[in-house]
PDB file of C-alpha atoms in Angstrom:
ATOM      1  CA  MET A   1       0.671  62.945  -0.235  1.00 55.00           C
ATOM      2  CA  THR A   2       1.077  62.543   3.494  1.00 54.00           C
ATOM      3  CA  HIS A   3      -1.255  62.212   6.413  1.00 51.00           C
ATOM      4  CA  GLY A   4      -0.791  63.018  10.078  1.00 45.00           C
ATOM      5  CA  SER A   5      -1.548  60.747  12.988  1.00 41.00           C
ATOM      6  CA  SER A   6      -4.899  59.045  12.496  1.00 42.00           C
ATOM      7  CA  THR A   7      -5.868  59.202  16.153  1.00 44.00           C
ATOM      8  CA  PRO A   8      -6.540  62.102  18.536  1.00 43.00           C
ATOM      9  CA  GLY A   9      -4.482  62.936  21.559  1.00 46.00           C
ATOM     10  CA  ARG A  10      -1.202  63.518  19.764  1.00 46.00           C
ATOM     11  CA  GLN A  11      -0.112  66.256  22.173  1.00 49.00           C
ATOM     12  CA  ALA A  12      -1.079  64.146  25.178  1.00 52.00           C
ATOM     13  CA  ALA A  13       1.019  61.298  23.837  1.00 48.00           C
ATOM     14  CA  LEU A  14       4.041  63.526  23.501  1.00 49.00           C
ATOM     15  CA  GLY A  15       3.971  64.138  27.220  1.00 57.00           C
ATOM     16  CA  LYS A  16       4.143  60.426  28.033  1.00 72.00           C
ATOM     17  CA  ILE A  17       7.773  59.777  27.141  1.00 80.00           C
ATOM     18  CA  ASP A  18       9.271  57.967  30.125  1.00 84.00           C
ATOM     19  CA  THR A  19      13.031  58.490  30.367  1.00 86.00           C
ATOM     20  CA  SER A  20      13.358  56.622  33.673  1.00 89.00           C
ATOM     21  CA  VAL A  21      13.332  53.142  32.089  1.00 89.00           C
ATOM     22  CA  PRO A  22      14.984  51.988  28.858  1.00 89.00           C
ATOM     23  CA  HIS A  23      12.856  51.456  25.783  1.00 87.00           C
ATOM     24  CA  SER A  24      13.478  48.924  23.022  1.00 86.00           C
ATOM     25  CA  ALA A  25      12.847  51.301  20.103  1.00 85.00           C
ATOM     26  CA  ARG A  26      15.302  53.817  21.523  1.00 89.00           C
ATOM     27  CA  ILE A  27      17.931  51.174  22.321  1.00 91.00           C
ATOM     28  CA  TRP A  28      17.568  49.738  18.809  1.00 88.00           C
ATOM     29  CA  ASN A  29      18.067  53.283  17.520  1.00 88.00           C
ATOM     30  CA  TYR A  30      21.237  53.557  19.626  1.00 91.00           C
ATOM     31  CA  TRP A  31      22.617  50.259  18.309  1.00 90.00           C
ATOM     32  CA  MET A  32      21.898  51.427  14.764  1.00 86.00           C
ATOM     33  CA  GLY A  33      23.955  54.589  15.326  1.00 86.00           C
ATOM     34  CA  GLY A  34      20.960  56.895  15.728  1.00 86.00           C
ATOM     35  CA  LYS A  35      20.578  59.915  18.014  1.00 87.00           C
ATOM     36  CA  ASP A  36      16.985  59.456  19.205  1.00 86.00           C
ATOM     37  CA  ASN A  37      17.719  57.900  22.587  1.00 90.00           C
ATOM     38  CA  TYR A  38      18.395  58.839  26.195  1.00 92.00           C
ATOM     39  CA  GLU A  39      21.129  58.089  28.707  1.00 95.00           C
ATOM     40  CA  VAL A  40      19.047  55.301  30.264  1.00 94.00           C
ATOM     41  CA  ASP A  41      18.823  53.636  26.836  1.00 93.00           C
ATOM     42  CA  ARG A  42      22.542  53.950  26.140  1.00 95.00           C
ATOM     43  CA  VAL A  43      23.399  52.443  29.527  1.00 94.00           C
ATOM     44  CA  ALA A  44      21.006  49.535  28.984  1.00 93.00           C
ATOM     45  CA  GLY A  45      22.243  49.093  25.421  1.00 93.00           C
ATOM     46  CA  ASP A  46      25.861  48.973  26.561  1.00 95.00           C
ATOM     47  CA  GLN A  47      25.034  46.476  29.316  1.00 94.00           C
ATOM     48  CA  TYR A  48      23.190  44.280  26.826  1.00 93.00           C
ATOM     49  CA  ARG A  49      26.093  44.454  24.368  1.00 94.00           C
ATOM     50  CA  GLU A  50      28.627  43.516  27.066  1.00 95.00           C
ATOM     51  CA  VAL A  51      26.760  40.235  27.616  1.00 95.00           C
ATOM     52  CA  ALA A  52      25.743  39.653  23.976  1.00 92.00           C
ATOM     53  CA  PRO A  53      28.306  41.368  21.711  1.00 90.00           C
ATOM     54  CA  THR A  54      26.468  40.227  18.571  1.00 88.00           C
ATOM     55  CA  ILE A  55      23.455  42.460  19.230  1.00 89.00           C
ATOM     56  CA  GLU A  56      24.629  45.361  17.060  1.00 87.00           C
ATOM     57  CA  VAL A  57      25.272  42.927  14.194  1.00 87.00           C
ATOM     58  CA  MET A  58      21.720  41.645  14.720  1.00 90.00           C
ATOM     59  CA  ALA A  59      20.299  45.180  14.633  1.00 88.00           C
ATOM     60  CA  ARG A  60      22.049  46.041  11.386  1.00 88.00           C
ATOM     61  CA  ALA A  61      21.296  42.636   9.861  1.00 90.00           C
ATOM     62  CA  SER A  62      17.618  43.206  10.645  1.00 92.00           C
ATOM     63  CA  ARG A  63      17.598  46.522   8.773  1.00 91.00           C
ATOM     64  CA  ALA A  64      19.421  44.981   5.807  1.00 92.00           C
ATOM     65  CA  TYR A  65      16.782  42.230   5.811  1.00 95.00           C
ATOM     66  CA  LEU A  66      13.989  44.822   5.780  1.00 95.00           C
ATOM     67  CA  ILE A  67      15.581  46.476   2.756  1.00 95.00           C
ATOM     68  CA  ARG A  68      15.873  43.175   0.864  1.00 96.00           C
ATOM     69  CA  THR A  69      12.384  41.927   1.717  1.00 97.00           C
ATOM     70  CA  VAL A  70      10.578  45.193   0.965  1.00 97.00           C
ATOM     71  CA  THR A  71      12.515  45.513  -2.302  1.00 97.00           C
ATOM     72  CA  HIS A  72      11.404  42.003  -3.257  1.00 97.00           C
ATOM     73  CA  VAL A  73       7.769  42.468  -2.259  1.00 98.00           C
ATOM     74  CA  ALA A  74       7.458  45.837  -4.021  1.00 98.00           C
ATOM     75  CA  GLY A  75       9.489  44.692  -7.006  1.00 97.00           C
ATOM     76  CA  GLU A  76       9.169  41.052  -7.992  1.00 96.00           C
ATOM     77  CA  ALA A  77       5.881  40.533  -6.131  1.00 98.00           C
ATOM     78  CA  GLY A  78       4.367  43.842  -7.304  1.00 98.00           C
ATOM     79  CA  ILE A  79       2.819  44.854  -3.964  1.00 98.00           C
ATOM     80  CA  ARG A  80       1.854  48.520  -3.674  1.00 98.00           C
ATOM     81  CA  GLN A  81       0.411  48.643  -0.133  1.00 98.00           C
ATOM     82  CA  PHE A  82       2.323  48.124   3.122  1.00 98.00           C
ATOM     83  CA  LEU A  83       1.081  47.904   6.714  1.00 98.00           C
ATOM     84  CA  ASP A  84       4.173  48.198   8.935  1.00 97.00           C
ATOM     85  CA  ILE A  85       3.248  47.553  12.588  1.00 97.00           C
ATOM     86  CA  GLY A  86       5.861  48.238  15.239  1.00 93.00           C
ATOM     87  CA  THR A  87       7.563  50.875  13.169  1.00 87.00           C
ATOM     88  CA  GLY A  88      10.268  51.896  15.599  1.00 84.00           C
ATOM     89  CA  LEU A  89      12.203  55.116  15.287  1.00 82.00           C
ATOM     90  CA  PRO A  90      13.109  56.432  11.853  1.00 78.00           C
ATOM     91  CA  THR A  91      16.653  55.515  10.864  1.00 79.00           C
ATOM     92  CA  TYR A  92      17.868  54.866   7.338  1.00 80.00           C
ATOM     93  CA  ASP A  93      15.990  53.138   4.519  1.00 89.00           C
ATOM     94  CA  ASN A  94      12.615  53.094   6.262  1.00 91.00           C
ATOM     95  CA  THR A  95       9.864  51.026   4.640  1.00 95.00           C
ATOM     96  CA  HIS A  96       8.352  53.861   2.594  1.00 95.00           C
ATOM     97  CA  GLN A  97      11.741  54.906   1.246  1.00 94.00           C
ATOM     98  CA  VAL A  98      12.588  51.372   0.115  1.00 96.00           C
ATOM     99  CA  ALA A  99       9.137  50.656  -1.326  1.00 97.00           C
ATOM    100  CA  GLN A 100       8.801  53.982  -3.127  1.00 97.00           C
ATOM    101  CA  ARG A 101      12.243  53.640  -4.701  1.00 96.00           C
ATOM    102  CA  VAL A 102      10.822  50.599  -6.468  1.00 97.00           C
ATOM    103  CA  ALA A 103       7.252  51.836  -6.865  1.00 98.00           C
ATOM    104  CA  PRO A 104       6.733  55.589  -6.338  1.00 98.00           C
ATOM    105  CA  GLU A 105       2.963  55.040  -6.084  1.00 98.00           C
ATOM    106  CA  ALA A 106       3.283  52.717  -3.055  1.00 98.00           C
ATOM    107  CA  ARG A 107       1.070  53.438  -0.026  1.00 98.00           C
ATOM    108  CA  ILE A 108       2.527  52.819   3.437  1.00 97.00           C
ATOM    109  CA  VAL A 109       0.799  52.879   6.812  1.00 97.00           C
ATOM    110  CA  TYR A 110       3.042  52.857   9.876  1.00 95.00           C
ATOM    111  CA  VAL A 111       1.708  51.765  13.267  1.00 95.00           C
ATOM    112  CA  ASP A 112       3.355  52.271  16.652  1.00 92.00           C
ATOM    113  CA  ASN A 113       2.268  53.258  20.142  1.00 88.00           C
ATOM    114  CA  ASP A 114       5.502  54.763  21.425  1.00 83.00           C
ATOM    115  CA  PRO A 115       5.319  58.507  22.185  1.00 81.00           C
ATOM    116  CA  LEU A 116       8.864  59.118  20.955  1.00 81.00           C
ATOM    117  CA  VAL A 117       8.091  57.365  17.650  1.00 84.00           C
ATOM    118  CA  LEU A 118       4.971  59.527  17.419  1.00 82.00           C
ATOM    119  CA  ARG A 119       7.074  62.637  17.987  1.00 81.00           C
ATOM    120  CA  HIS A 120       9.301  61.641  15.067  1.00 80.00           C
ATOM    121  CA  ALA A 121       6.443  60.500  12.855  1.00 78.00           C
ATOM    122  CA  GLN A 122       6.847  63.493  10.549  1.00 74.00           C
ATOM    123  CA  ALA A 123      10.135  61.978   9.416  1.00 72.00           C
ATOM    124  CA  LEU A 124       8.168  58.907   8.379  1.00 73.00           C
ATOM    125  CA  LEU A 125       5.467  60.909   6.650  1.00 79.00           C
ATOM    126  CA  THR A 126       7.498  62.017   3.683  1.00 86.00           C
ATOM    127  CA  SER A 127       6.281  60.481   0.462  1.00 92.00           C
ATOM    128  CA  THR A 128       6.618  60.645  -3.263  1.00 93.00           C
ATOM    129  CA  PRO A 129       3.914  62.789  -4.915  1.00 95.00           C
ATOM    130  CA  GLU A 130       2.389  59.611  -6.354  1.00 97.00           C
ATOM    131  CA  GLY A 131       2.337  57.670  -3.101  1.00 97.00           C
ATOM    132  CA  VAL A 132       0.952  58.014   0.419  1.00 96.00           C
ATOM    133  CA  THR A 133       2.329  57.531   3.913  1.00 95.00           C
ATOM    134  CA  ASP A 134       0.260  57.559   7.076  1.00 95.00           C
ATOM    135  CA  TYR A 135       0.977  56.990  10.766  1.00 94.00           C
ATOM    136  CA  ILE A 136      -1.415  55.372  13.258  1.00 94.00           C
ATOM    137  CA  ASP A 137      -0.892  55.652  17.013  1.00 93.00           C
ATOM    138  CA  ALA A 138      -2.133  52.219  18.100  1.00 95.00           C
ATOM    139  CA  ASP A 139      -1.118  49.096  19.999  1.00 94.00           C
ATOM    140  CA  LEU A 140      -0.496  45.659  18.489  1.00 96.00           C
ATOM    141  CA  HIS A 141      -2.816  44.225  21.146  1.00 96.00           C
ATOM    142  CA  GLU A 142      -5.679  45.967  19.257  1.00 96.00           C
ATOM    143  CA  PRO A 143      -5.550  44.436  15.757  1.00 98.00           C
ATOM    144  CA  ASP A 144      -9.144  45.345  14.901  1.00 98.00           C
ATOM    145  CA  ARG A 145      -8.511  49.005  15.716  1.00 97.00           C
ATOM    146  CA  ILE A 146      -5.361  48.950  13.592  1.00 98.00           C
ATOM    147  CA  LEU A 147      -7.191  47.430  10.649  1.00 98.00           C
ATOM    148  CA  GLU A 148     -10.046  49.911  10.876  1.00 98.00           C
ATOM    149  CA  ALA A 149      -7.682  52.899  10.950  1.00 98.00           C
ATOM    150  CA  ALA A 150      -5.461  51.485   8.196  1.00 98.00           C
ATOM    151  CA  SER A 151      -8.461  50.967   5.916  1.00 98.00           C
ATOM    152  CA  LYS A 152      -8.708  54.745   5.552  1.00 97.00           C
ATOM    153  CA  THR A 153      -5.452  54.663   3.581  1.00 97.00           C
ATOM    154  CA  LEU A 154      -5.150  51.088   2.327  1.00 98.00           C
ATOM    155  CA  ASP A 155      -7.602  49.226   0.107  1.00 98.00           C
ATOM    156  CA  PHE A 156      -8.070  45.810   1.732  1.00 98.00           C
ATOM    157  CA  SER A 157      -9.728  44.458  -1.400  1.00 98.00           C
ATOM    158  CA  ARG A 158      -6.271  44.577  -3.010  1.00 98.00           C
ATOM    159  CA  PRO A 159      -3.055  42.841  -1.856  1.00 98.00           C
ATOM    160  CA  VAL A 160      -1.247  44.275   1.161  1.00 98.00           C
ATOM    161  CA  ALA A 161       2.153  43.447   2.660  1.00 98.00           C
ATOM    162  CA  LEU A 162       1.749  43.018   6.426  1.00 98.00           C
ATOM    163  CA  MET A 163       5.044  43.706   8.200  1.00 98.00           C
ATOM    164  CA  LEU A 164       5.664  42.591  11.793  1.00 98.00           C
ATOM    165  CA  MET A 165       9.370  43.247  12.166  1.00 97.00           C
ATOM    166  CA  GLY A 166      10.781  42.376  15.585  1.00 95.00           C
ATOM    167  CA  ILE A 167       7.497  43.147  17.330  1.00 95.00           C
ATOM    168  CA  LEU A 168       5.746  39.856  18.161  1.00 98.00           C
ATOM    169  CA  GLY A 169       8.277  39.181  20.929  1.00 96.00           C
ATOM    170  CA  HIS A 170       6.656  42.040  22.839  1.00 95.00           C
ATOM    171  CA  ILE A 171       3.457  39.985  23.082  1.00 96.00           C
ATOM    172  CA  GLN A 172       4.286  37.936  26.163  1.00 96.00           C
ATOM    173  CA  ASP A 173       1.762  35.140  25.696  1.00 97.00           C
ATOM    174  CA  TYR A 174       2.643  32.915  22.736  1.00 98.00           C
ATOM    175  CA  ASP A 175      -0.949  31.946  21.944  1.00 98.00           C
ATOM    176  CA  GLU A 176      -1.954  35.603  21.994  1.00 98.00           C
ATOM    177  CA  ALA A 177       0.936  36.492  19.683  1.00 98.00           C
ATOM    178  CA  ARG A 178      -0.171  33.789  17.236  1.00 98.00           C
ATOM    179  CA  SER A 179      -3.790  34.946  17.504  1.00 98.00           C
ATOM    180  CA  ILE A 180      -2.879  38.565  16.722  1.00 98.00           C
ATOM    181  CA  ALA A 181      -0.762  37.547  13.748  1.00 98.00           C
ATOM    182  CA  ARG A 182      -3.591  35.364  12.444  1.00 98.00           C
ATOM    183  CA  ARG A 183      -6.224  38.097  12.929  1.00 98.00           C
ATOM    184  CA  LEU A 184      -4.145  40.534  10.885  1.00 98.00           C
ATOM    185  CA  GLN A 185      -3.388  37.936   8.213  1.00 98.00           C
ATOM    186  CA  ASP A 186      -7.070  36.976   7.963  1.00 98.00           C
ATOM    187  CA  ALA A 187      -7.917  40.581   7.050  1.00 98.00           C
ATOM    188  CA  LEU A 188      -5.655  40.449   4.005  1.00 98.00           C
ATOM    189  CA  PRO A 189      -6.982  39.455   0.584  1.00 98.00           C
ATOM    190  CA  ALA A 190      -5.496  36.614  -1.455  1.00 98.00           C
ATOM    191  CA  GLY A 191      -2.232  37.653  -3.068  1.00 98.00           C
ATOM    192  CA  SER A 192      -1.036  39.529   0.023  1.00 98.00           C
ATOM    193  CA  TYR A 193       2.285  38.964   1.784  1.00 98.00           C
ATOM    194  CA  PHE A 194       3.476  38.523   5.355  1.00 98.00           C
ATOM    195  CA  VAL A 195       6.973  39.891   6.107  1.00 98.00           C
ATOM    196  CA  HIS A 196       8.379  39.185   9.557  1.00 98.00           C
ATOM    197  CA  TYR A 197      11.357  38.635  11.809  1.00 97.00           C
ATOM    198  CA  ASP A 198      11.932  38.129  15.522  1.00 97.00           C
ATOM    199  CA  SER A 199      14.945  37.422  17.709  1.00 96.00           C
ATOM    200  CA  THR A 200      15.422  33.790  18.748  1.00 97.00           C
ATOM    201  CA  ASP A 201      16.460  31.879  21.863  1.00 97.00           C
ATOM    202  CA  THR A 202      19.287  30.192  19.970  1.00 94.00           C
ATOM    203  CA  ASP A 203      22.159  31.838  21.880  1.00 93.00           C
ATOM    204  CA  GLN A 204      22.719  31.589  25.620  1.00 95.00           C
ATOM    205  CA  ALA A 205      24.451  34.968  25.868  1.00 93.00           C
ATOM    206  CA  LEU A 206      21.532  36.650  24.123  1.00 93.00           C
ATOM    207  CA  LYS A 207      19.070  34.984  26.523  1.00 95.00           C
ATOM    208  CA  GLN A 208      21.119  36.213  29.491  1.00 95.00           C
ATOM    209  CA  ALA A 209      21.326  39.750  28.080  1.00 93.00           C
ATOM    210  CA  GLN A 210      17.597  39.816  27.366  1.00 94.00           C
ATOM    211  CA  GLN A 211      16.789  38.733  30.917  1.00 94.00           C
ATOM    212  CA  GLY A 212      18.981  41.531  32.256  1.00 91.00           C
ATOM    213  CA  TYR A 213      17.124  44.006  30.043  1.00 90.00           C
ATOM    214  CA  ASP A 214      13.704  42.693  31.076  1.00 90.00           C
ATOM    215  CA  ASP A 215      14.712  43.098  34.729  1.00 90.00           C
ATOM    216  CA  THR A 216      15.159  46.876  34.276  1.00 85.00           C
ATOM    217  CA  GLY A 217      11.388  47.353  34.258  1.00 85.00           C
ATOM    218  CA  ALA A 218      11.262  47.930  30.513  1.00 84.00           C
ATOM    219  CA  VAL A 219       8.614  46.212  28.388  1.00 86.00           C
ATOM    220  CA  PRO A 220       9.926  42.638  28.147  1.00 92.00           C
ATOM    221  CA  TYR A 221      10.731  40.881  24.885  1.00 95.00           C
ATOM    222  CA  VAL A 222      10.300  37.113  24.586  1.00 97.00           C
ATOM    223  CA  LEU A 223      12.983  35.234  22.670  1.00 97.00           C
ATOM    224  CA  ARG A 224      11.317  32.286  20.938  1.00 98.00           C
ATOM    225  CA  SER A 225      12.573  29.185  19.183  1.00 97.00           C
ATOM    226  CA  PRO A 226      12.714  29.040  15.366  1.00 96.00           C
ATOM    227  CA  GLU A 227      10.015  26.351  15.602  1.00 97.00           C
ATOM    228  CA  GLN A 228       7.710  28.701  17.536  1.00 98.00           C
ATOM    229  CA  ILE A 229       8.403  31.500  15.068  1.00 98.00           C
ATOM    230  CA  ALA A 230       7.482  29.201  12.176  1.00 98.00           C
ATOM    231  CA  ARG A 231       3.955  28.845  13.563  1.00 98.00           C
ATOM    232  CA  PHE A 232       3.315  32.538  12.844  1.00 98.00           C
ATOM    233  CA  TYR A 233       3.264  31.529   9.164  1.00 98.00           C
ATOM    234  CA  ASP A 234       0.633  28.779   9.470  1.00 98.00           C
ATOM    235  CA  GLY A 235      -1.688  28.714   6.460  1.00 97.00           C
ATOM    236  CA  LEU A 236       0.624  30.820   4.289  1.00 98.00           C
ATOM    237  CA  GLU A 237       2.972  29.810   1.471  1.00 98.00           C
ATOM    238  CA  LEU A 238       6.597  30.539   2.346  1.00 98.00           C
ATOM    239  CA  ILE A 239       8.740  31.760  -0.502  1.00 98.00           C
ATOM    240  CA  GLU A 240      12.319  30.571  -0.841  1.00 97.00           C
ATOM    241  CA  PRO A 241      14.457  30.207   1.221  1.00 97.00           C
ATOM    242  CA  GLY A 242      11.756  29.930   3.923  1.00 98.00           C
ATOM    243  CA  ILE A 243      12.286  30.967   7.544  1.00 97.00           C
ATOM    244  CA  VAL A 244      16.012  31.479   8.067  1.00 97.00           C
ATOM    245  CA  SER A 245      18.492  33.600   9.968  1.00 95.00           C
ATOM    246  CA  CYS A 246      17.916  37.026   8.430  1.00 95.00           C
ATOM    247  CA  PRO A 247      21.368  37.467   6.794  1.00 94.00           C
ATOM    248  CA  LEU A 248      20.700  34.214   4.908  1.00 94.00           C
ATOM    249  CA  TRP A 249      17.464  35.475   3.326  1.00 96.00           C
ATOM    250  CA  ARG A 250      18.400  36.065  -0.326  1.00 95.00           C
ATOM    251  CA  PRO A 251      21.759  37.697   0.472  1.00 91.00           C
ATOM    252  CA  GLU A 252      22.572  37.755  -3.223  1.00 84.00           C
ATOM    253  CA  SER A 253      19.928  40.450  -3.654  1.00 76.00           C
ATOM    254  CA  ALA A 254      21.810  42.840  -1.370  1.00 62.00           C
ATOM    255  CA  GLU A 255      23.661  45.864  -2.650  1.00 58.00           C
ATOM    256  CA  ALA A 256      26.651  44.927  -0.493  1.00 50.00           C
ATOM    257  CA  PRO A 257      29.916  43.833  -2.114  1.00 45.00           C
ATOM    258  CA  ILE A 258      29.820  40.249  -3.333  1.00 43.00           C
ATOM    259  CA  ASP A 259      32.588  39.284  -0.884  1.00 47.00           C
ATOM    260  CA  ALA A 260      30.817  40.766   2.144  1.00 48.00           C
ATOM    261  CA  PRO A 261      30.591  38.129   4.901  1.00 52.00           C
ATOM    262  CA  ILE A 262      27.169  36.564   5.376  1.00 67.00           C
ATOM    263  CA  GLU A 263      27.001  35.255   8.908  1.00 79.00           C
ATOM    264  CA  LYS A 264      24.106  33.552  10.596  1.00 86.00           C
ATOM    265  CA  THR A 265      22.745  35.524  13.527  1.00 91.00           C
ATOM    266  CA  ASP A 266      20.012  35.029  16.122  1.00 94.00           C
ATOM    267  CA  VAL A 267      17.196  36.818  14.362  1.00 95.00           C
ATOM    268  CA  TYR A 268      14.980  34.740  12.076  1.00 97.00           C
ATOM    269  CA  GLY A 269      12.366  35.679   9.534  1.00 97.00           C
ATOM    270  CA  GLY A 270      10.723  34.974   6.242  1.00 98.00           C
ATOM    271  CA  VAL A 271       8.330  36.182   3.586  1.00 98.00           C
ATOM    272  CA  ALA A 272       5.104  34.337   2.913  1.00 98.00           C
ATOM    273  CA  HIS A 273       2.344  34.628   0.308  1.00 98.00           C
ATOM    274  CA  LYS A 274      -1.344  34.354   1.142  1.00 98.00           C
ATOM    275  CA  PRO A 275      -2.977  32.016  -1.396  1.00 97.00           C
TER     276      PRO A 275
END
């Protein structure tokens, strides 16, 4: 079963794609080898990579981390509902594909406010016959609106996995970012999970590249310290190995060859349980 966008104005949104400034979802798509990007994104992505050559490794490490964490939460933790906010453009092994491989009955709600993501939402709205996928056109700054729309598909009396993957850096004010994360976490029942990552300020070249990107007029992204990122998990129970560089989060659970290199990179995350 699949649903369309949960909010009106879909056609209006499709006309809002701005190709004059780069956009993070499209650049991320470019770094991941995707085709859903424009010349302005490729130029910005190349400029970023010239300053911070590790960025493509970070992009791919982030997707590998999503695969491992969703597999764990759907498998070992037994979660059947996922709220993925800041979806980004469809690439490979999107949340619903990973979750429904483990549990065909899983229900996934994607949330994003980017017109290009909305245009490609149909690619995210495939589902197993037993499961459900839905897409909500909404902004992370409006957590109550997201929760209300998501409740049409997800049962918030039962555990939900809240996913904020590389998105909290787009909330410029740190206190506001923490407040939004807490508001969303507070809506979850006991037994739910929080799955998250964000890029960190742990590399000078990355900080320089990010500043160059922010100066293009694109929506800025704030690189934060691992200590700041840890505060997003306040009140939750971290599962092993805690908040770490994403390639170091349970690498043994990956489907990669056993001798594949596992290198620390400047994107940190963790999985936490709500008691």
